[in-house]
mmCIF file of C-alpha atoms and ligand atoms in Angstrom:
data_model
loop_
_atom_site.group_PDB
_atom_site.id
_atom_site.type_symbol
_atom_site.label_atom_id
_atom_site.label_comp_id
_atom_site.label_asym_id
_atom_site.label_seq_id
_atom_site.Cartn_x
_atom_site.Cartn_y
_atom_site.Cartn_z
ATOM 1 C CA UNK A 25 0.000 0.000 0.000
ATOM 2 C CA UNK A 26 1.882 2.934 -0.834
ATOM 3 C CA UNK A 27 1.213 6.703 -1.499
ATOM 4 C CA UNK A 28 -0.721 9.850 0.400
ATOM 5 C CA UNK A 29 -3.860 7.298 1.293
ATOM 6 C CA UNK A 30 -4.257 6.309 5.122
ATOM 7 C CA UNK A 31 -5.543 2.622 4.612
ATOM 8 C CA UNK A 32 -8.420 1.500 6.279
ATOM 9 C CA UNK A 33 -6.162 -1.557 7.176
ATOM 10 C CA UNK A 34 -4.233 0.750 8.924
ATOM 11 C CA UNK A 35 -7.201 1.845 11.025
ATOM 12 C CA UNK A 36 -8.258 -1.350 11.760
ATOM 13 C CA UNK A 37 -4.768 -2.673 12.612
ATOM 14 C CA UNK A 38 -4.671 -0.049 15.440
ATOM 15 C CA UNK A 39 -7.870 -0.589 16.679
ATOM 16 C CA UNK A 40 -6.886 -3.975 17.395
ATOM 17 C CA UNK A 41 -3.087 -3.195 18.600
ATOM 18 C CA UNK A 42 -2.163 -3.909 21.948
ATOM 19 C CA UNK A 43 1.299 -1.966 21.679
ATOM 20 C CA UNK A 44 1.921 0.955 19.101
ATOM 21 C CA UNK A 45 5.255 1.636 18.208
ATOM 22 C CA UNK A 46 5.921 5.251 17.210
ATOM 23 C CA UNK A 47 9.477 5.587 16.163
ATOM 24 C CA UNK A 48 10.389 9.061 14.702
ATOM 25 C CA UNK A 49 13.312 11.287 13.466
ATOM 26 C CA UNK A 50 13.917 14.839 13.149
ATOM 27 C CA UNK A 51 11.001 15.075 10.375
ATOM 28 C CA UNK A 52 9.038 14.769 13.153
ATOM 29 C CA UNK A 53 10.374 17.996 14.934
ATOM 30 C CA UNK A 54 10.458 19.918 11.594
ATOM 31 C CA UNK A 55 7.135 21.612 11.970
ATOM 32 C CA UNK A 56 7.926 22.886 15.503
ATOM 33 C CA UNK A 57 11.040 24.839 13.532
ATOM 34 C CA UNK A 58 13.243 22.462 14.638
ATOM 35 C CA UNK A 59 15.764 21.707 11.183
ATOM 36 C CA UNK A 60 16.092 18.141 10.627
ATOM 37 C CA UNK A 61 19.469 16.784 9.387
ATOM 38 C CA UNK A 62 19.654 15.895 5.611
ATOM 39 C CA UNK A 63 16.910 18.375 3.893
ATOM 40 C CA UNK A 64 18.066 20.602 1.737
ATOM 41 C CA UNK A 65 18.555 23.077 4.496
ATOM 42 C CA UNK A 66 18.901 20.653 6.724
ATOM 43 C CA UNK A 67 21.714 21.503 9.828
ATOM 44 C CA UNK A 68 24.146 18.824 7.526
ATOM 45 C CA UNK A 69 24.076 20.169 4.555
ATOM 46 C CA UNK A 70 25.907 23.688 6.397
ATOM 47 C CA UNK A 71 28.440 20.429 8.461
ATOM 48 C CA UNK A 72 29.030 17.031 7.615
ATOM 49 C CA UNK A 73 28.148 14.928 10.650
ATOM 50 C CA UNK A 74 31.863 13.706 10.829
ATOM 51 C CA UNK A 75 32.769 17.495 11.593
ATOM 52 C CA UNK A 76 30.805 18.263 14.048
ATOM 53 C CA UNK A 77 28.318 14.905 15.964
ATOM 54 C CA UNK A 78 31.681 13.167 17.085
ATOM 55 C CA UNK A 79 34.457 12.720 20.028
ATOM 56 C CA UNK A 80 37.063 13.815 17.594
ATOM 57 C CA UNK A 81 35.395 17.187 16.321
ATOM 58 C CA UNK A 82 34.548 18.178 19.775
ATOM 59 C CA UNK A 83 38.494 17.373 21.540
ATOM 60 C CA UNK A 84 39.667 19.074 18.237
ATOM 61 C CA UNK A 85 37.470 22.255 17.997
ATOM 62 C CA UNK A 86 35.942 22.263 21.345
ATOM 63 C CA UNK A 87 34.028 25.699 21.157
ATOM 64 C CA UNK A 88 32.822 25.121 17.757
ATOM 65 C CA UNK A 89 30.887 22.085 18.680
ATOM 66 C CA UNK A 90 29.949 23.502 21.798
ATOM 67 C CA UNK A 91 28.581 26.446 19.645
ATOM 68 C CA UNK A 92 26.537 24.225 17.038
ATOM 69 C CA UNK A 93 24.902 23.009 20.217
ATOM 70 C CA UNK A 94 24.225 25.968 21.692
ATOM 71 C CA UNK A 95 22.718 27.270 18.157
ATOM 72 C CA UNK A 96 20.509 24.572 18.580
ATOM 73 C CA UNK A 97 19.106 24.722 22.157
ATOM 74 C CA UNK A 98 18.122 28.425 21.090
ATOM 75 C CA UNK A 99 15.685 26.925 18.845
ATOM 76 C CA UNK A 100 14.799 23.675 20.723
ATOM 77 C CA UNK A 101 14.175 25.632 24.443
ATOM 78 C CA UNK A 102 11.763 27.151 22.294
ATOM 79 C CA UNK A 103 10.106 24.997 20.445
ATOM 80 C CA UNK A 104 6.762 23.601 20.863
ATOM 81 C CA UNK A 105 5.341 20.109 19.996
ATOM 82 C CA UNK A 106 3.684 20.449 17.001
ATOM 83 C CA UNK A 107 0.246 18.119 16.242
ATOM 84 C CA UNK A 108 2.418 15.509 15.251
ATOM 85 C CA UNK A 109 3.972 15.210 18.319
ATOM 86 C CA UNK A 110 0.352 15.812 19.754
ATOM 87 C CA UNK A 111 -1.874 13.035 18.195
ATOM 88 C CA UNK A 112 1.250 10.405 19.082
ATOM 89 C CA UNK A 113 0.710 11.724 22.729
ATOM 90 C CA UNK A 114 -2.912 11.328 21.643
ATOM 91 C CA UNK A 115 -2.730 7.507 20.827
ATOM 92 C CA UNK A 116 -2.060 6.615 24.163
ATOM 93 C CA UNK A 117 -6.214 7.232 24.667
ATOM 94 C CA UNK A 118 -7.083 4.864 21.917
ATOM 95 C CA UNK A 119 -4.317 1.884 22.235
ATOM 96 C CA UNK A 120 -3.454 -0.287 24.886
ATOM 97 C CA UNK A 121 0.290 0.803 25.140
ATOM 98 C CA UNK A 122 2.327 3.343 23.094
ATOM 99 C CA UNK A 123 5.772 3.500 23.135
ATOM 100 C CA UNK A 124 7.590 6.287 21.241
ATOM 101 C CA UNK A 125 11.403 5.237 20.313
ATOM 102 C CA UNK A 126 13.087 8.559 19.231
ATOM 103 C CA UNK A 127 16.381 9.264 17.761
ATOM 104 C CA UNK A 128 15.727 12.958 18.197
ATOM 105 C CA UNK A 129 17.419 14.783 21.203
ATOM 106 C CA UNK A 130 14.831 17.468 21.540
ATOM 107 C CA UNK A 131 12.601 16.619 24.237
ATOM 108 C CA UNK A 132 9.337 17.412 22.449
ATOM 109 C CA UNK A 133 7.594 13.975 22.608
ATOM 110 C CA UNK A 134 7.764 14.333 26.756
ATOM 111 C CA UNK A 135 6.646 17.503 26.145
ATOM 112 C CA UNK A 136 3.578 16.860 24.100
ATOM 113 C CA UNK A 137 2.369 14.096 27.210
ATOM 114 C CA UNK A 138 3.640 10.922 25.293
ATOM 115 C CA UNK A 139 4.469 8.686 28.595
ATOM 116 C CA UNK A 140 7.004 6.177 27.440
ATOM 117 C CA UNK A 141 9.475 7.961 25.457
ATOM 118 C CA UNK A 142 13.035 6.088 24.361
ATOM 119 C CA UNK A 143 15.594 8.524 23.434
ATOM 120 C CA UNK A 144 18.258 6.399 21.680
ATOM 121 C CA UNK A 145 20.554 9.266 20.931
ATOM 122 C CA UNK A 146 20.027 11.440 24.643
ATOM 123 C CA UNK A 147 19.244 14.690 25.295
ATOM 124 C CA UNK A 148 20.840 18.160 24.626
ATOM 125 C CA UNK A 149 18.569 18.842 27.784
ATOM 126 C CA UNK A 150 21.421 17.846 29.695
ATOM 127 C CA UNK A 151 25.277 17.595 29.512
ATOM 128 C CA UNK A 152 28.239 15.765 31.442
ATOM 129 C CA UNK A 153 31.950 15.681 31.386
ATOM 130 C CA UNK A 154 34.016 13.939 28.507
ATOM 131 C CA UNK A 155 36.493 13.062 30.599
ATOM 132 C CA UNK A 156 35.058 12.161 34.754
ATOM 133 C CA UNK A 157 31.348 11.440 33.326
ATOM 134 C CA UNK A 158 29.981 13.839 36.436
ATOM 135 C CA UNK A 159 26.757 14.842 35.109
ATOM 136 C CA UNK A 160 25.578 18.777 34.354
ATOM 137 C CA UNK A 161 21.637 18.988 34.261
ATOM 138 C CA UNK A 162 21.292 22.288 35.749
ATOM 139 C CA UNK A 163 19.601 24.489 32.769
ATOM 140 C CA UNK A 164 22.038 27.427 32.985
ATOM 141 C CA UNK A 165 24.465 25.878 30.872
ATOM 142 C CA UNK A 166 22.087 25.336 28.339
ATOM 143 C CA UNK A 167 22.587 29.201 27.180
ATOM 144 C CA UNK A 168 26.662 29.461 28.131
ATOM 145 C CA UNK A 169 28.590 30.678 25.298
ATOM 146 C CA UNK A 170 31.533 28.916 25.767
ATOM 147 C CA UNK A 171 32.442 25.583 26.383
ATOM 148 C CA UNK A 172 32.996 24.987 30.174
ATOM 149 C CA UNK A 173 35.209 23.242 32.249
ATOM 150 C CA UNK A 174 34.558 20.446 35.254
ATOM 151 C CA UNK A 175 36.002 20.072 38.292
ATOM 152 C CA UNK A 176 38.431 17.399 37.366
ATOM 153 C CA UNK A 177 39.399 19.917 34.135
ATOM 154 C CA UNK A 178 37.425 18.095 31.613
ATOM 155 C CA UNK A 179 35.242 19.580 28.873
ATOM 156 C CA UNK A 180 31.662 19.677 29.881
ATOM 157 C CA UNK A 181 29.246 18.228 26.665
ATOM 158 C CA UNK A 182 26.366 17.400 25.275
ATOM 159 C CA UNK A 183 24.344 14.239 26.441
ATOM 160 C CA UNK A 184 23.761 12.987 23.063
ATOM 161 C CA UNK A 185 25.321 10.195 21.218
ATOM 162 C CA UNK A 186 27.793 11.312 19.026
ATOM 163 C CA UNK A 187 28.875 8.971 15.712
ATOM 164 C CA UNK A 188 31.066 6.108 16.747
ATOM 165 C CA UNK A 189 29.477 6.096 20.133
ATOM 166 C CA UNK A 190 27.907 3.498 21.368
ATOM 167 C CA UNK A 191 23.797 3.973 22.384
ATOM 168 C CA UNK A 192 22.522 4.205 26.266
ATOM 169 C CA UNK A 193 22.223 0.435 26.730
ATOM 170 C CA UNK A 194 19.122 0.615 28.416
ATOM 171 C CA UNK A 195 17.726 2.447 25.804
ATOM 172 C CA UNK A 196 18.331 -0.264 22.891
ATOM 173 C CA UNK A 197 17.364 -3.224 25.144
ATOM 174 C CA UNK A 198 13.570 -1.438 25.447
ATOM 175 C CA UNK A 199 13.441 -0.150 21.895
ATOM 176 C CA UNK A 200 14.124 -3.827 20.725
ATOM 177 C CA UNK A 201 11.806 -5.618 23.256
ATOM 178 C CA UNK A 202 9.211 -3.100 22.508
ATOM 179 C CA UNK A 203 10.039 -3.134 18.007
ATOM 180 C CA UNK A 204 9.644 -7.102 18.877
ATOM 181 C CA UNK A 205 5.923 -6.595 20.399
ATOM 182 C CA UNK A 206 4.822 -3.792 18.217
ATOM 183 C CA UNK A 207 1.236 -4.800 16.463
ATOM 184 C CA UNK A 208 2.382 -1.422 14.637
ATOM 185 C CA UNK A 209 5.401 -0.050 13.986
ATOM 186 C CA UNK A 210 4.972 3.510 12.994
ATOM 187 C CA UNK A 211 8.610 4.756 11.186
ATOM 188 C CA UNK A 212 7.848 8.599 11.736
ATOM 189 C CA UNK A 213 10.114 11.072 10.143
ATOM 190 C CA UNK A 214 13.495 9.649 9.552
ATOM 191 C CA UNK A 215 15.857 9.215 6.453
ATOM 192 C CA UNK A 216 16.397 5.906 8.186
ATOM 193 C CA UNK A 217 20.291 5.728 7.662
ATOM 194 C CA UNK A 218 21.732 5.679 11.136
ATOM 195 C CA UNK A 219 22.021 2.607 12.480
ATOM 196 C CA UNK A 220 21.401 0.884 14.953
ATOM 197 C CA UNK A 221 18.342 2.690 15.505
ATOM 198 C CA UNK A 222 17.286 2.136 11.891
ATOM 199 C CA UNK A 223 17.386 -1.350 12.499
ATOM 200 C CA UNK A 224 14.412 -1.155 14.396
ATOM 201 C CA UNK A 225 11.854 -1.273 11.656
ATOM 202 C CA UNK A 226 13.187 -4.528 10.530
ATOM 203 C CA UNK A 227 13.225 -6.250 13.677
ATOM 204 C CA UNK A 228 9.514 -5.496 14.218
ATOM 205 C CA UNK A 229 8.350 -6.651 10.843
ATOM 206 C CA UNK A 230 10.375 -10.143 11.440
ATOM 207 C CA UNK A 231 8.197 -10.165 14.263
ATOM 208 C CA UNK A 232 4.856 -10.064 12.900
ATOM 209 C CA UNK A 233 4.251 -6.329 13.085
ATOM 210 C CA UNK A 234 2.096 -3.492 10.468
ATOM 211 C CA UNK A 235 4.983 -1.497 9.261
ATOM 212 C CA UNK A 236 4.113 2.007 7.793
ATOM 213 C CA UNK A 237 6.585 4.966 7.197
ATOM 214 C CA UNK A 238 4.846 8.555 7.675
ATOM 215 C CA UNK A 239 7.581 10.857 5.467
ATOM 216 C CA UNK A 240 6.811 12.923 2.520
ATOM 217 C CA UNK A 241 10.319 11.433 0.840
ATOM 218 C CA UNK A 242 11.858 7.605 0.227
ATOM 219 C CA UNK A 243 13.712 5.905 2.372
ATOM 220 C CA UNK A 244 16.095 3.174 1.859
ATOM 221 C CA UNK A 245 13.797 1.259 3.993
ATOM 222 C CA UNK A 246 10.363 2.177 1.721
ATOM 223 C CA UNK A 247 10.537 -0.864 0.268
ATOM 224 C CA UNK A 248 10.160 -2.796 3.975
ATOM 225 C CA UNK A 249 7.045 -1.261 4.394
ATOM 226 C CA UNK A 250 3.740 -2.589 4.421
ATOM 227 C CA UNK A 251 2.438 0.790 3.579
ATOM 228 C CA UNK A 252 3.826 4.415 3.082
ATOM 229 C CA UNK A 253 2.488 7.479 3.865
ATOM 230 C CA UNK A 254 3.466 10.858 1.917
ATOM 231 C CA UNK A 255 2.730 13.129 3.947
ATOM 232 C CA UNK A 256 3.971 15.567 6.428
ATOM 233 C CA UNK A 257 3.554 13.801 10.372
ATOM 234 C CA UNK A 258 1.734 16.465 11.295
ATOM 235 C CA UNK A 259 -1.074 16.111 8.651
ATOM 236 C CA UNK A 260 -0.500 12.205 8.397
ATOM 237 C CA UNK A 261 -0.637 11.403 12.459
ATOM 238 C CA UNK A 262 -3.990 13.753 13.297
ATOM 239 C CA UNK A 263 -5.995 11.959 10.759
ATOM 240 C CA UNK A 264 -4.908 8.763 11.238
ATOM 241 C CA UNK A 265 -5.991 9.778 15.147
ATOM 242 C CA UNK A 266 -9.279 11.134 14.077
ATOM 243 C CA UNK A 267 -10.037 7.598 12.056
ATOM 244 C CA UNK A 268 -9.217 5.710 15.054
ATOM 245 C CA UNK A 269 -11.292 7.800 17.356
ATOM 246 C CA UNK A 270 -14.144 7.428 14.557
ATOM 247 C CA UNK A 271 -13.743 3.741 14.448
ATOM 248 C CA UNK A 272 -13.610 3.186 18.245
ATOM 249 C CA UNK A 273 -16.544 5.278 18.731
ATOM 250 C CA UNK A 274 -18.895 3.639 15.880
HETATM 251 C C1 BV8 B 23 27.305 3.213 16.797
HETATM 252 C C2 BV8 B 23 22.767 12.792 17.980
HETATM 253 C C3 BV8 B 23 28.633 1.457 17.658
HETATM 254 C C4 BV8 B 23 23.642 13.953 18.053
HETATM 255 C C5 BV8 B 23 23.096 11.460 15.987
HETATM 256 C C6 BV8 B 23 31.865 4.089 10.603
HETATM 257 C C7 BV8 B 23 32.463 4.463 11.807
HETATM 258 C C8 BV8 B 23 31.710 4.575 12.983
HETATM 259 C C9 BV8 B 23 30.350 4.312 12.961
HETATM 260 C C10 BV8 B 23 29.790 3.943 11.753
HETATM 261 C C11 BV8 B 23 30.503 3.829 10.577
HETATM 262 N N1 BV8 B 23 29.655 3.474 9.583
HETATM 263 C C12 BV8 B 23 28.417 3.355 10.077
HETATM 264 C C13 BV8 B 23 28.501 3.625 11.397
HETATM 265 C C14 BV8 B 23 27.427 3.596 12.310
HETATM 266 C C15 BV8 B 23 26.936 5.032 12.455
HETATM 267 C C16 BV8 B 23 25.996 5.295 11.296
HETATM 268 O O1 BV8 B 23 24.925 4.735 11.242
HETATM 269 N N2 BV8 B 23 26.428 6.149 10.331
HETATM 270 C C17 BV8 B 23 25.580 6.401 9.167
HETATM 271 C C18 BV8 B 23 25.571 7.914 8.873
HETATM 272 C C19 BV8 B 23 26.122 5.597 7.999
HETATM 273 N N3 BV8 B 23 26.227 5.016 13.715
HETATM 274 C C20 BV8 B 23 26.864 5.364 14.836
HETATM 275 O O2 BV8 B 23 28.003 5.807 14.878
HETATM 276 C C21 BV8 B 23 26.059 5.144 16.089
HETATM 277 N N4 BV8 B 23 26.871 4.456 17.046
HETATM 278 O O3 BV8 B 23 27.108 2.626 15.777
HETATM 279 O O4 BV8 B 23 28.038 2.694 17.875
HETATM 280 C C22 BV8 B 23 29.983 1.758 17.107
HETATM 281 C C23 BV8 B 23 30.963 2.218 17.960
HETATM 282 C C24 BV8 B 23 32.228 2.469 17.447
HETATM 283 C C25 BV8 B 23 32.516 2.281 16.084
HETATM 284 C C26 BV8 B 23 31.497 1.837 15.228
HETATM 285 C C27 BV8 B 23 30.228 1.592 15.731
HETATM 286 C C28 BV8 B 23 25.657 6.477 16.695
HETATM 287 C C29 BV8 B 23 24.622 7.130 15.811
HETATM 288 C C30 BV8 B 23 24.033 8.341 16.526
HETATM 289 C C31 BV8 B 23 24.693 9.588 15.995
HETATM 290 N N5 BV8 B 23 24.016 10.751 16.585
HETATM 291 N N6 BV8 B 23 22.521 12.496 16.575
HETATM 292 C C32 BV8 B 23 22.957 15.185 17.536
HETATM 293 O O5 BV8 B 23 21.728 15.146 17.272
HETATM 294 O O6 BV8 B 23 23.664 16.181 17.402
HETATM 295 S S1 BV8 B 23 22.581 11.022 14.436
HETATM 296 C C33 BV8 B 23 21.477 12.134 13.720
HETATM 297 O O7 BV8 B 23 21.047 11.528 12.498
HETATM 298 C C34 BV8 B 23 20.165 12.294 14.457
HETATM 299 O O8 BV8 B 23 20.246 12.190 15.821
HETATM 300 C C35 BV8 B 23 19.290 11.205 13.956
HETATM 301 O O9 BV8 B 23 19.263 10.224 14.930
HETATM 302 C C36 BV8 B 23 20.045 10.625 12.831
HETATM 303 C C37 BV8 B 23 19.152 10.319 11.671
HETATM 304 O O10 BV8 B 23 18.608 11.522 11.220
HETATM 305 P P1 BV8 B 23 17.006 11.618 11.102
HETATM 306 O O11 BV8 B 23 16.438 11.763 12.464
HETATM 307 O O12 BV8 B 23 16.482 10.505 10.273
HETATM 308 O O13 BV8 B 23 16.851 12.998 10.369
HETATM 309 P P2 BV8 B 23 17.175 13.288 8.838
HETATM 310 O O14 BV8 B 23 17.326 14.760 8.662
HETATM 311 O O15 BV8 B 23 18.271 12.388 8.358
HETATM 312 O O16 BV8 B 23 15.840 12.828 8.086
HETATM 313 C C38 BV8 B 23 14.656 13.556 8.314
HETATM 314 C C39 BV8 B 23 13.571 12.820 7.569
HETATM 315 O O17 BV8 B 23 12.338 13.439 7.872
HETATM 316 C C40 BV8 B 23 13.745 12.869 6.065
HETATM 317 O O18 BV8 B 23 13.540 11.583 5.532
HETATM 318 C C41 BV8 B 23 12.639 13.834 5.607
HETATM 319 O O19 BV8 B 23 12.089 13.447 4.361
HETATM 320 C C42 BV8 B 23 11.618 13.648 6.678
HETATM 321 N N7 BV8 B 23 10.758 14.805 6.939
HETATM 322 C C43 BV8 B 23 11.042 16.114 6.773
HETATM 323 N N8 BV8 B 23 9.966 16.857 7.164
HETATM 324 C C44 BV8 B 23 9.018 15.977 7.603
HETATM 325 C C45 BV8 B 23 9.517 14.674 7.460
HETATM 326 N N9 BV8 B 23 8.811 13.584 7.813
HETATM 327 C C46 BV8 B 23 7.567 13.778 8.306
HETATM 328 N N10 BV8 B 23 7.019 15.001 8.471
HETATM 329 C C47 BV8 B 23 7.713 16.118 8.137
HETATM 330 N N11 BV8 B 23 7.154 17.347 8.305
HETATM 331 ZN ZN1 ZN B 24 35.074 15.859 35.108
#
């Protein structure tokens, strides 16, 4: 089932879910003015990811990295969940259990009321030393300007995953129990290249789940799915909510 169409299989497949996987990527953030990665004016297409998401970039150029982030909390802090965010928060009325598996670092899913949220790549909520590990969660340094210093004379960073790092082990033990027990495994706004969180999809469909992909472009994964959707999340995810509600109410 491909194209713009919201199949009634769909519907009926999450009427009868008992867990709802909602797995996104920074498409998902793009309508709250968040840029995503690899549009056209996405944040890569200014930085390559090996300049700038990594261990190396930040030891090497230390304030520059720190500065990308801090470009980027100044638009995230203010950001708002848009009604994509919303109707995934909204799901959790009309399915069993909803479990949203994000790769994005903005916060907005928490924000919008979803109540399980996996964040495979962290936060830039909070930061911690590169070197001791000591955490930094107090909000003040989210608007710094330059790149501070711990205690033990480490660099204080980000707490997101950076390429070549491994993911929060918790995190990818209950993203793969939960892709494993999806009924539906919703593939939300992501180019689907970075692994190991784009393994997820796969792993849910070997297990018997509805796979659909919600993203007004291809994937190298479109082709795994049991039905696209081209359309923006935020258009896409409030009807497919409004359907259900219809349904479950008939
Ligand atoms: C790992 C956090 C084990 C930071 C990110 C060689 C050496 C080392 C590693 C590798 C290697 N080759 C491959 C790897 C693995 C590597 C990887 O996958 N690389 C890719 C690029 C080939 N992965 C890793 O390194 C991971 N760690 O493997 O550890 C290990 C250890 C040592 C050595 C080897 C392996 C860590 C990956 C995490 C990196 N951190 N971000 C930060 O945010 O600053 S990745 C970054 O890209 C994002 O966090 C996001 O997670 C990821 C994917 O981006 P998307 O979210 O999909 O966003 P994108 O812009 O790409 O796409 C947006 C989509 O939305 C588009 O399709 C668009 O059409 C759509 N869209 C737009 N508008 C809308 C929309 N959809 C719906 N509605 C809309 N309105
Ligand atoms: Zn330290």
């Amino acid at each position: 089932m491909n194209g713009t169409m919201i199949s009634n299989t769909l519907i009926d497949r999450l009427a009868n879910a008992r867990l709802v996987v909602a797995f996104t990527g920074a498409g998902v953030s793009a309508e709250s003015g968040v840029a995503t990665f690899r549009a056209t004016d996405g944040l890569w297409s200014r930085f390559k990811p090996e300049e700038l998401a990594n261990v190396q970039a930040f030891l090497a150029n230390p304030q520059m990295v720190w500065e990308w982030y801090q470009a980027r909390r100044d638009v995230i802090l203010n950001a708002r969940p848009n009604p994509g965010h919303i109707a995934i928060a909204e799901l959790e009325e009309l399915v069993p259990k909803v479990s949203v598996i994000t790769q994005n670092i903005d916060g907005l899913h928490a924000a919008a009321g979803s109540s399980e949220v996996i964040e495979l790549h962290g936060t830039i909520r909070k930061n911690f030393c590169q070197s001791c590990g000591k955490r930094y969660d107090d909000d003040a340094l989210l608007t710094v300007e330059d790149v501070q210093r711990c205690g033990c004379g480490g660099m204080i960073r980000p707490q997101v995953v950076w390429f070549g790092e491994n993911l929060p082990e918790d995190a990818v033990t209950l993203a793969e129990e939960r892709s494993i027990a999806a009924s539906v495994f919703l593939s939300i706004g992501t180019s689907s290249v970075v692994y190991p969180a784009a393994g997820l999809p796969l792993i849910a469909r070997e297990y018997g789940a509805y796979l659909v992909e919600v993203n007004p472009e291809e994937t190298p994964l479109s082709h795994s799915m049991h039905e696209t959707i081209r359309l923006a999340s935020g258009e896409a995810l409030p009807e497919i909510v409004a359907r259900l509600r219809t349904l479950k109410s008939a």
